[in-house]
Amino acid sequence: MLVNLPDRGRPAGLTGPGSDHSADRRQTSRAMLTDRPQQSPAFTWESAGPPATDTVSRMTIVDGAALSELGTLDAVDIRTVWKHEAHTFPPWLLANADVLGGVLGMQLSLSAAEHPVGGFSLDLMGVDEATNETVIIENQLERTDHSHLGQLLTYAGGTDPVNVVWIATNFREEHRAALDWLNNRTDENTRFFGIEISAVRIGDSPPAPLMRLVVQPNDWGKRVKSLAQADATMSSRSLAYREFWSRFLNAVHGRGLQWTTSLKGLPQNWQSLPSGTSGLSFACTFGRSGLGSEIFFQDPDPAVNDQRFAAARSKLEPSYPTLSFEPLAGRKGCRIAEYRAGEITSTDDWDEYVEWFIAAQLRLRQAFSEAGGLSALISS
């Protein structure tokens, strides 16, 4: 039973011990506590006496026990937290992708802020590491408007993502309806999300972000739930992958390598490491050839993949003979990789595998850097 005491002074209708109403007071107190378990000591005026005024203002009695004071959640002006939607919010989100990923139900890794799309700059770009699907984000620290909706669609057309996310402090009904319409009219490989963001605090605590998903594809909730259920019934091999990649990510972050913002491994045979360039991603894998350190060309346009692959091969093959160049004819992409023997079930070798993956990725990235960087592939 819950008893809330009034904010100030003694409870209404109750007076001091010397009052003519003291008997009524005791009777009322007993009546208020009749539902409590008999084995629990009850709080009564007889045993404790009337509490001081400042205690009464905070105290709540549950089954005879006094609860601690609870704070109040207060709204914070979002512009005092992030003063500029282009200069302060994207860097924060880039470093806290797990916050947004938790709202979306994704293993989100963000790799590029102010990503160029023609003559424009997309706020953020990344990947859902559980599916290797591209995610783009347009943010707006104010109420949604037509201008940002147009920008969102322009960026989507220039990057061909699977997941398109619009973040704003408040969604107009017509813009929410527009995203719903897009979800209903596009195929299952294109999804639009709307997220409202605000900032809150309790007392004098630091402000905290509060994100609310207001637009999502019709079946998204079922999909996230099914993935969670699949996690609960994982095989021993899947559990091994998750444990290994968590160890790998811990080593990556421990060495200050800013390859990904992910902290938790997934139950799959690969670990994506976003490149920051649309249509290109680094990865570490377990496969038929053993351990693989690779870059994968996955632009939706096969001609773009072929062009980039050929340019990379011409620059890397002469100086990097241990690389395997795989056009993957008839497949959705191309791969350049380095391999070594290994198997996920060889748990005693995991530390060695982690070291090899990191060293191989460093070699591959250095080779691209010496060849002019990934940007040289795009412009060639």
Short mmCIF file of C-alpha atoms in Angstrom, two decimals:
data_model
loop_
_atom_site.label_atom_id
_atom_site.label_comp_id
_atom_site.label_asym_id
_atom_site.label_seq_id
_atom_site.Cartn_x
_atom_site.Cartn_y
_atom_site.Cartn_z
CA MET A 1 0.00 0.00 0.00
CA LEU A 2 1.24 3.48 -0.86
CA VAL A 3 0.85 6.43 1.51
CA ASN A 4 1.86 9.91 0.35
CA LEU A 5 2.36 12.45 3.09
CA PRO A 6 1.41 16.10 2.48
CA ASP A 7 4.02 18.63 1.39
CA ARG A 8 4.10 20.82 4.48
CA GLY A 9 3.39 20.45 8.21
CA ARG A 10 1.56 17.54 9.75
CA PRO A 11 -0.82 15.40 7.72
CA ALA A 12 -4.19 17.01 7.21
CA GLY A 13 -6.59 16.24 10.05
CA LEU A 14 -3.82 15.17 12.48
CA THR A 15 -2.63 17.27 15.41
CA GLY A 16 0.01 17.04 18.12
CA PRO A 17 0.28 14.40 20.86
CA GLY A 18 -1.59 16.55 23.39
CA SER A 19 -4.57 17.17 21.14
CA ASP A 20 -8.09 15.98 21.81
CA HIS A 21 -7.88 14.37 18.37
CA SER A 22 -4.93 12.09 19.23
CA ALA A 23 -7.16 9.02 19.44
CA ASP A 24 -8.62 9.83 16.03
CA ARG A 25 -5.08 10.26 14.78
CA ARG A 26 -4.05 6.78 15.96
CA GLN A 27 -7.17 5.23 14.48
CA THR A 28 -6.55 6.96 11.14
CA SER A 29 -2.92 5.87 11.12
CA ARG A 30 -3.86 2.24 11.69
CA ALA A 31 -6.53 2.36 9.01
CA MET A 32 -4.04 3.73 6.48
CA LEU A 33 -1.65 0.84 7.11
CA THR A 34 -4.02 -2.11 7.29
CA ASP A 35 -2.86 -3.59 3.98
CA ARG A 36 0.78 -3.91 5.00
CA PRO A 37 2.28 -7.41 5.55
CA GLN A 38 2.12 -8.28 9.23
CA GLN A 39 5.77 -9.35 9.36
CA SER A 40 7.01 -5.90 8.22
CA PRO A 41 7.42 -3.19 10.87
CA ALA A 42 5.00 -0.36 10.15
CA PHE A 43 5.76 3.31 10.32
CA THR A 44 3.27 4.86 12.76
CA TRP A 45 3.07 8.13 14.57
CA GLU A 46 3.08 6.20 17.85
CA SER A 47 6.45 4.58 17.18
CA ALA A 48 8.22 7.45 15.49
CA GLY A 49 6.34 10.57 16.38
CA PRO A 50 5.39 13.17 13.79
CA PRO A 51 8.31 13.78 11.40
CA ALA A 52 9.85 17.20 11.07
CA THR A 53 8.34 19.48 8.45
CA ASP A 54 11.27 19.18 5.99
CA THR A 55 11.08 15.38 6.21
CA VAL A 56 7.36 15.26 5.58
CA SER A 57 7.80 17.25 2.39
CA ARG A 58 9.96 14.50 0.85
CA MET A 59 8.83 11.26 2.43
CA THR A 60 6.76 8.55 0.78
CA ILE A 61 5.77 5.47 2.77
CA VAL A 62 5.47 2.11 0.99
CA ASP A 63 4.46 -0.82 3.20
CA GLY A 64 5.89 0.98 6.19
CA ALA A 65 9.27 1.83 4.61
CA ALA A 66 10.44 5.35 3.80
CA LEU A 67 11.67 5.79 0.22
CA SER A 68 14.53 8.07 -0.80
CA GLU A 69 13.73 11.36 -2.44
CA LEU A 70 13.23 11.13 -6.22
CA GLY A 71 14.41 13.87 -8.54
CA THR A 72 12.44 15.72 -11.17
CA LEU A 73 13.25 15.40 -14.87
CA ASP A 74 13.67 18.90 -16.28
CA ALA A 75 13.92 19.97 -19.91
CA VAL A 76 17.11 21.73 -21.01
CA ASP A 77 17.37 24.18 -23.89
CA ILE A 78 18.98 22.03 -26.56
CA ARG A 79 20.97 24.98 -27.89
CA THR A 80 22.81 25.22 -24.58
CA VAL A 81 23.98 21.63 -25.07
CA TRP A 82 24.76 21.75 -28.79
CA LYS A 83 25.15 25.34 -29.89
CA HIS A 84 25.38 24.62 -33.61
CA GLU A 85 23.71 21.78 -35.49
CA ALA A 86 26.57 21.50 -38.00
CA HIS A 87 29.62 22.15 -35.80
CA THR A 88 28.80 20.66 -32.40
CA PHE A 89 26.06 18.03 -32.77
CA PRO A 90 27.60 15.82 -35.52
CA PRO A 91 30.94 15.44 -33.67
CA TRP A 92 29.08 14.45 -30.51
CA LEU A 93 26.95 11.92 -32.38
CA LEU A 94 30.03 10.60 -34.18
CA ALA A 95 31.55 9.77 -30.79
CA ASN A 96 28.27 8.45 -29.32
CA ALA A 97 26.83 6.40 -32.16
CA ASP A 98 25.70 3.74 -29.69
CA VAL A 99 23.10 6.16 -28.28
CA LEU A 100 21.42 6.57 -31.66
CA GLY A 101 21.98 2.90 -32.49
CA GLY A 102 20.09 1.89 -29.37
CA VAL A 103 17.07 3.94 -30.44
CA LEU A 104 17.13 2.54 -33.97
CA GLY A 105 17.84 -1.04 -32.95
CA MET A 106 21.09 -1.08 -34.94
CA GLN A 107 24.74 -1.83 -34.26
CA LEU A 108 25.56 1.61 -35.57
CA SER A 109 29.04 2.80 -36.45
CA LEU A 110 29.47 6.32 -37.85
CA SER A 111 32.57 7.21 -39.78
CA ALA A 112 32.08 10.46 -41.67
CA ALA A 113 30.86 13.90 -40.62
CA GLU A 114 30.05 16.46 -43.31
CA HIS A 115 30.34 13.81 -46.04
CA PRO A 116 30.45 15.47 -49.49
CA VAL A 117 27.56 14.76 -51.86
CA GLY A 118 28.10 16.79 -55.00
CA GLY A 119 28.20 20.40 -53.88
CA PHE A 120 26.50 19.62 -50.56
CA SER A 121 27.63 18.09 -47.27
CA LEU A 122 25.75 15.23 -45.61
CA ASP A 123 25.80 15.54 -41.81
CA LEU A 124 26.75 11.95 -40.96
CA MET A 125 27.26 8.63 -42.68
CA GLY A 126 27.91 5.17 -41.31
CA VAL A 127 26.90 1.54 -41.33
CA ASP A 128 24.79 -0.91 -39.37
CA GLU A 129 27.50 -3.43 -38.58
CA ALA A 130 24.96 -6.20 -38.00
CA THR A 131 23.92 -6.06 -41.67
CA ASN A 132 26.66 -3.95 -43.30
CA GLU A 133 23.92 -1.62 -44.56
CA THR A 134 24.69 2.05 -45.17
CA VAL A 135 23.09 4.63 -42.88
CA ILE A 136 22.90 8.38 -43.57
CA ILE A 137 21.82 11.01 -41.05
CA GLU A 138 20.50 14.53 -41.51
CA ASN A 139 20.15 16.48 -38.28
CA GLN A 140 18.22 19.63 -37.49
CA LEU A 141 18.25 21.19 -34.03
CA GLU A 142 14.87 22.80 -34.60
CA ARG A 143 11.45 21.90 -35.95
CA THR A 144 11.46 20.09 -39.30
CA ASP A 145 11.14 22.15 -42.48
CA HIS A 146 10.88 21.60 -46.22
CA SER A 147 14.49 22.62 -46.80
CA HIS A 148 15.90 19.80 -44.68
CA LEU A 149 13.47 17.29 -46.20
CA GLY A 150 14.80 18.25 -49.63
CA GLN A 151 18.38 17.92 -48.41
CA LEU A 152 17.61 14.50 -46.95
CA LEU A 153 16.30 13.23 -50.29
CA THR A 154 19.21 14.80 -52.18
CA TYR A 155 21.72 13.04 -49.94
CA ALA A 156 19.84 9.76 -50.26
CA GLY A 157 19.99 10.06 -54.04
CA GLY A 158 23.72 10.72 -53.92
CA THR A 159 24.69 7.90 -51.55
CA ASP A 160 22.01 5.23 -52.19
CA PRO A 161 21.73 4.19 -48.52
CA VAL A 162 19.50 1.51 -47.05
CA ASN A 163 18.67 3.50 -43.91
CA VAL A 164 17.85 7.22 -43.98
CA VAL A 165 17.59 8.99 -40.61
CA TRP A 166 16.25 12.50 -39.98
CA ILE A 167 16.82 13.94 -36.50
CA ALA A 168 14.98 17.08 -35.35
CA THR A 169 13.63 18.59 -32.16
CA ASN A 170 10.05 18.33 -33.40
CA PHE A 171 8.40 16.76 -36.45
CA ARG A 172 5.63 18.56 -38.27
CA GLU A 173 2.77 16.22 -39.08
CA GLU A 174 3.22 16.77 -42.83
CA HIS A 175 6.88 15.75 -42.64
CA ARG A 176 6.08 12.71 -40.55
CA ALA A 177 3.47 11.79 -43.15
CA ALA A 178 6.04 12.29 -45.93
CA LEU A 179 8.43 9.78 -44.34
CA ASP A 180 5.58 7.33 -43.79
CA TRP A 181 4.64 7.72 -47.46
CA LEU A 182 8.23 7.05 -48.53
CA ASN A 183 8.35 3.92 -46.35
CA ASN A 184 5.13 2.68 -47.96
CA ARG A 185 6.24 3.42 -51.53
CA THR A 186 9.88 2.26 -51.50
CA ASP A 187 11.15 -1.32 -51.43
CA GLU A 188 12.38 -3.20 -48.37
CA ASN A 189 15.96 -2.09 -49.04
CA THR A 190 15.15 1.58 -48.40
CA ARG A 191 13.99 2.70 -44.97
CA PHE A 192 13.22 6.12 -43.51
CA PHE A 193 13.37 6.99 -39.81
CA GLY A 194 12.39 10.12 -37.91
CA ILE A 195 13.81 10.84 -34.46
CA GLU A 196 12.92 13.68 -32.12
CA ILE A 197 15.76 14.78 -29.86
CA SER A 198 15.71 16.82 -26.67
CA ALA A 199 17.92 17.30 -23.63
CA VAL A 200 17.02 16.73 -19.98
CA ARG A 201 18.61 16.73 -16.55
CA ILE A 202 17.76 15.78 -12.97
CA GLY A 203 18.62 18.49 -10.48
CA ASP A 204 22.16 19.71 -11.07
CA SER A 205 23.22 16.68 -13.12
CA PRO A 206 24.88 17.13 -16.54
CA PRO A 207 22.36 17.31 -19.40
CA ALA A 208 21.52 14.04 -21.11
CA PRO A 209 20.17 13.35 -24.62
CA LEU A 210 16.64 12.04 -24.97
CA MET A 211 15.78 10.49 -28.35
CA ARG A 212 12.35 9.29 -29.42
CA LEU A 213 11.64 7.28 -32.57
CA VAL A 214 8.58 8.86 -34.21
CA VAL A 215 8.79 7.39 -37.74
CA GLN A 216 9.91 3.90 -38.74
CA PRO A 217 9.11 1.30 -41.41
CA ASN A 218 5.93 -0.62 -40.71
CA ASP A 219 7.65 -3.91 -39.88
CA TRP A 220 10.70 -2.47 -38.14
CA GLY A 221 9.59 -3.28 -34.60
CA LYS A 222 8.99 -6.92 -35.55
CA ARG A 223 12.38 -7.11 -37.24
CA VAL A 224 14.26 -5.76 -34.21
CA LYS A 225 12.34 -8.13 -31.94
CA SER A 226 13.12 -11.13 -34.13
CA LEU A 227 16.82 -10.25 -34.11
CA ALA A 228 16.73 -10.05 -30.32
CA GLN A 229 15.05 -13.45 -30.14
CA ALA A 230 17.67 -14.89 -32.48
CA ASP A 231 20.38 -13.62 -30.12
CA ALA A 232 18.76 -15.59 -27.31
CA THR A 233 19.10 -18.86 -29.25
CA MET A 234 22.59 -18.42 -30.71
CA SER A 235 24.75 -21.39 -31.53
CA SER A 236 28.09 -21.95 -29.82
CA ARG A 237 29.84 -20.79 -33.00
CA SER A 238 27.87 -17.54 -33.05
CA LEU A 239 28.68 -16.96 -29.40
CA ALA A 240 32.35 -17.52 -30.20
CA TYR A 241 32.24 -14.91 -32.97
CA ARG A 242 30.64 -12.39 -30.63
CA GLU A 243 33.23 -13.00 -27.94
CA PHE A 244 36.14 -12.82 -30.38
CA TRP A 245 35.02 -9.59 -32.06
CA SER A 246 34.45 -7.99 -28.67
CA ARG A 247 38.05 -8.86 -27.81
CA PHE A 248 39.22 -7.50 -31.16
CA LEU A 249 37.31 -4.23 -30.72
CA ASN A 250 38.68 -3.82 -27.22
CA ALA A 251 42.21 -4.10 -28.65
CA VAL A 252 41.42 -1.65 -31.46
CA HIS A 253 40.12 1.00 -29.06
CA GLY A 254 42.89 0.29 -26.56
CA ARG A 255 45.46 1.27 -29.20
CA GLY A 256 43.65 4.44 -30.17
CA LEU A 257 42.77 3.19 -33.66
CA GLN A 258 39.70 5.12 -34.73
CA TRP A 259 38.42 2.51 -37.14
CA THR A 260 34.97 2.11 -35.60
CA THR A 261 32.86 3.37 -32.72
CA SER A 262 31.49 -0.12 -32.00
CA LEU A 263 32.38 -1.62 -28.65
CA LYS A 264 30.46 -4.89 -28.74
CA GLY A 265 31.09 -7.76 -31.12
CA LEU A 266 28.29 -9.38 -33.09
CA PRO A 267 27.56 -13.10 -33.60
CA GLN A 268 28.73 -13.17 -37.21
CA ASN A 269 31.87 -14.12 -39.11
CA TRP A 270 32.85 -10.56 -40.06
CA GLN A 271 33.56 -7.23 -38.39
CA SER A 272 32.89 -4.16 -40.52
CA LEU A 273 35.24 -1.19 -40.20
CA PRO A 274 33.68 1.77 -42.05
CA SER A 275 35.98 3.60 -44.45
CA GLY A 276 34.21 6.95 -44.41
CA THR A 277 33.66 6.68 -48.17
CA SER A 278 30.35 5.62 -49.65
CA GLY A 279 30.49 2.23 -51.34
CA LEU A 280 33.76 1.17 -49.69
CA SER A 281 34.26 -0.60 -46.37
CA PHE A 282 37.14 -2.30 -44.61
CA ALA A 283 36.45 -5.57 -42.81
CA CYS A 284 38.01 -8.46 -40.94
CA THR A 285 36.52 -11.89 -41.62
CA PHE A 286 36.59 -15.60 -40.91
CA GLY A 287 35.90 -17.65 -44.04
CA ARG A 288 36.88 -20.60 -46.18
CA SER A 289 40.32 -19.09 -46.74
CA GLY A 290 40.86 -18.60 -43.01
CA LEU A 291 41.31 -15.11 -41.60
CA GLY A 292 40.84 -12.24 -44.03
CA SER A 293 41.69 -8.53 -43.87
CA GLU A 294 39.94 -6.78 -46.73
CA ILE A 295 38.43 -3.78 -48.39
CA PHE A 296 35.10 -4.42 -50.08
CA PHE A 297 33.72 -2.44 -53.02
CA GLN A 298 29.94 -2.35 -52.62
CA ASP A 299 28.54 0.59 -54.55
CA PRO A 300 25.05 -0.17 -55.93
CA ASP A 301 26.39 0.57 -59.42
CA PRO A 302 28.59 -2.37 -60.57
CA ALA A 303 30.37 -0.08 -63.02
CA VAL A 304 31.55 2.10 -60.14
CA ASN A 305 32.87 -0.95 -58.30
CA ASP A 306 34.70 -2.18 -61.39
CA GLN A 307 36.31 1.21 -61.95
CA ARG A 308 37.45 1.58 -58.35
CA PHE A 309 38.65 -2.01 -58.16
CA ALA A 310 40.73 -1.65 -61.33
CA ALA A 311 42.25 1.63 -60.10
CA ALA A 312 43.15 0.10 -56.74
CA ARG A 313 44.62 -3.00 -58.33
CA SER A 314 46.86 -1.01 -60.66
CA LYS A 315 48.24 0.98 -57.72
CA LEU A 316 48.56 -1.77 -55.10
CA GLU A 317 49.44 -4.98 -56.94
CA PRO A 318 53.06 -4.08 -57.83
CA SER A 319 54.00 -3.21 -54.24
CA TYR A 320 51.73 -5.53 -52.25
CA PRO A 321 52.17 -9.07 -53.67
CA THR A 322 50.42 -10.83 -50.77
CA LEU A 323 47.08 -9.26 -51.64
CA SER A 324 44.35 -11.25 -53.36
CA PHE A 325 42.41 -9.29 -56.00
CA GLU A 326 38.91 -10.73 -56.44
CA PRO A 327 36.58 -9.16 -59.06
CA LEU A 328 33.74 -11.51 -57.97
CA ALA A 329 32.10 -11.52 -61.39
CA GLY A 330 28.33 -11.69 -61.20
CA ARG A 331 28.34 -10.69 -57.53
CA LYS A 332 27.31 -7.40 -55.93
CA GLY A 333 30.84 -6.22 -55.23
CA CYS A 334 34.60 -6.73 -55.49
CA ARG A 335 37.20 -7.54 -52.85
CA ILE A 336 40.88 -6.96 -52.18
CA ALA A 337 42.10 -9.06 -49.27
CA GLU A 338 45.02 -10.62 -47.43
CA TYR A 339 44.60 -14.08 -45.88
CA ARG A 340 46.15 -16.42 -43.37
CA ALA A 341 45.12 -19.76 -41.88
CA GLY A 342 42.86 -19.74 -38.85
CA GLU A 343 39.55 -20.92 -37.43
CA ILE A 344 37.21 -19.35 -34.88
CA THR A 345 37.11 -22.58 -32.87
CA SER A 346 40.86 -22.32 -32.15
CA THR A 347 40.29 -20.26 -29.03
CA ASP A 348 43.88 -20.65 -27.82
CA ASP A 349 44.99 -18.69 -30.90
CA TRP A 350 42.57 -15.79 -30.50
CA ASP A 351 45.15 -13.34 -29.17
CA GLU A 352 47.38 -14.13 -32.14
CA TYR A 353 44.43 -13.64 -34.50
CA VAL A 354 43.67 -10.23 -32.99
CA GLU A 355 47.27 -9.15 -33.52
CA TRP A 356 47.25 -10.37 -37.10
CA PHE A 357 43.97 -8.62 -37.96
CA ILE A 358 45.26 -5.31 -36.61
CA ALA A 359 48.64 -5.62 -38.36
CA ALA A 360 47.01 -6.64 -41.66
CA GLN A 361 44.55 -3.74 -41.53
CA LEU A 362 47.39 -1.32 -40.81
CA ARG A 363 49.30 -2.66 -43.84
CA LEU A 364 46.27 -2.38 -46.10
CA ARG A 365 45.40 1.14 -45.01
CA GLN A 366 49.01 2.25 -45.31
CA ALA A 367 49.15 0.87 -48.85
CA PHE A 368 46.09 2.90 -49.82
CA SER A 369 47.53 5.98 -48.13
CA GLU A 370 50.77 5.68 -50.10
CA ALA A 371 48.73 5.28 -53.30
CA GLY A 372 46.95 8.58 -52.70
CA GLY A 373 44.17 7.49 -50.34
CA LEU A 374 40.64 6.28 -50.98
CA SER A 375 39.75 9.63 -52.50
CA ALA A 376 42.12 8.83 -55.37
CA LEU A 377 39.96 5.82 -56.24
CA ILE A 378 36.86 7.95 -56.47
CA SER A 379 38.46 10.58 -58.68
CA SER A 380 40.31 8.15 -60.95
#
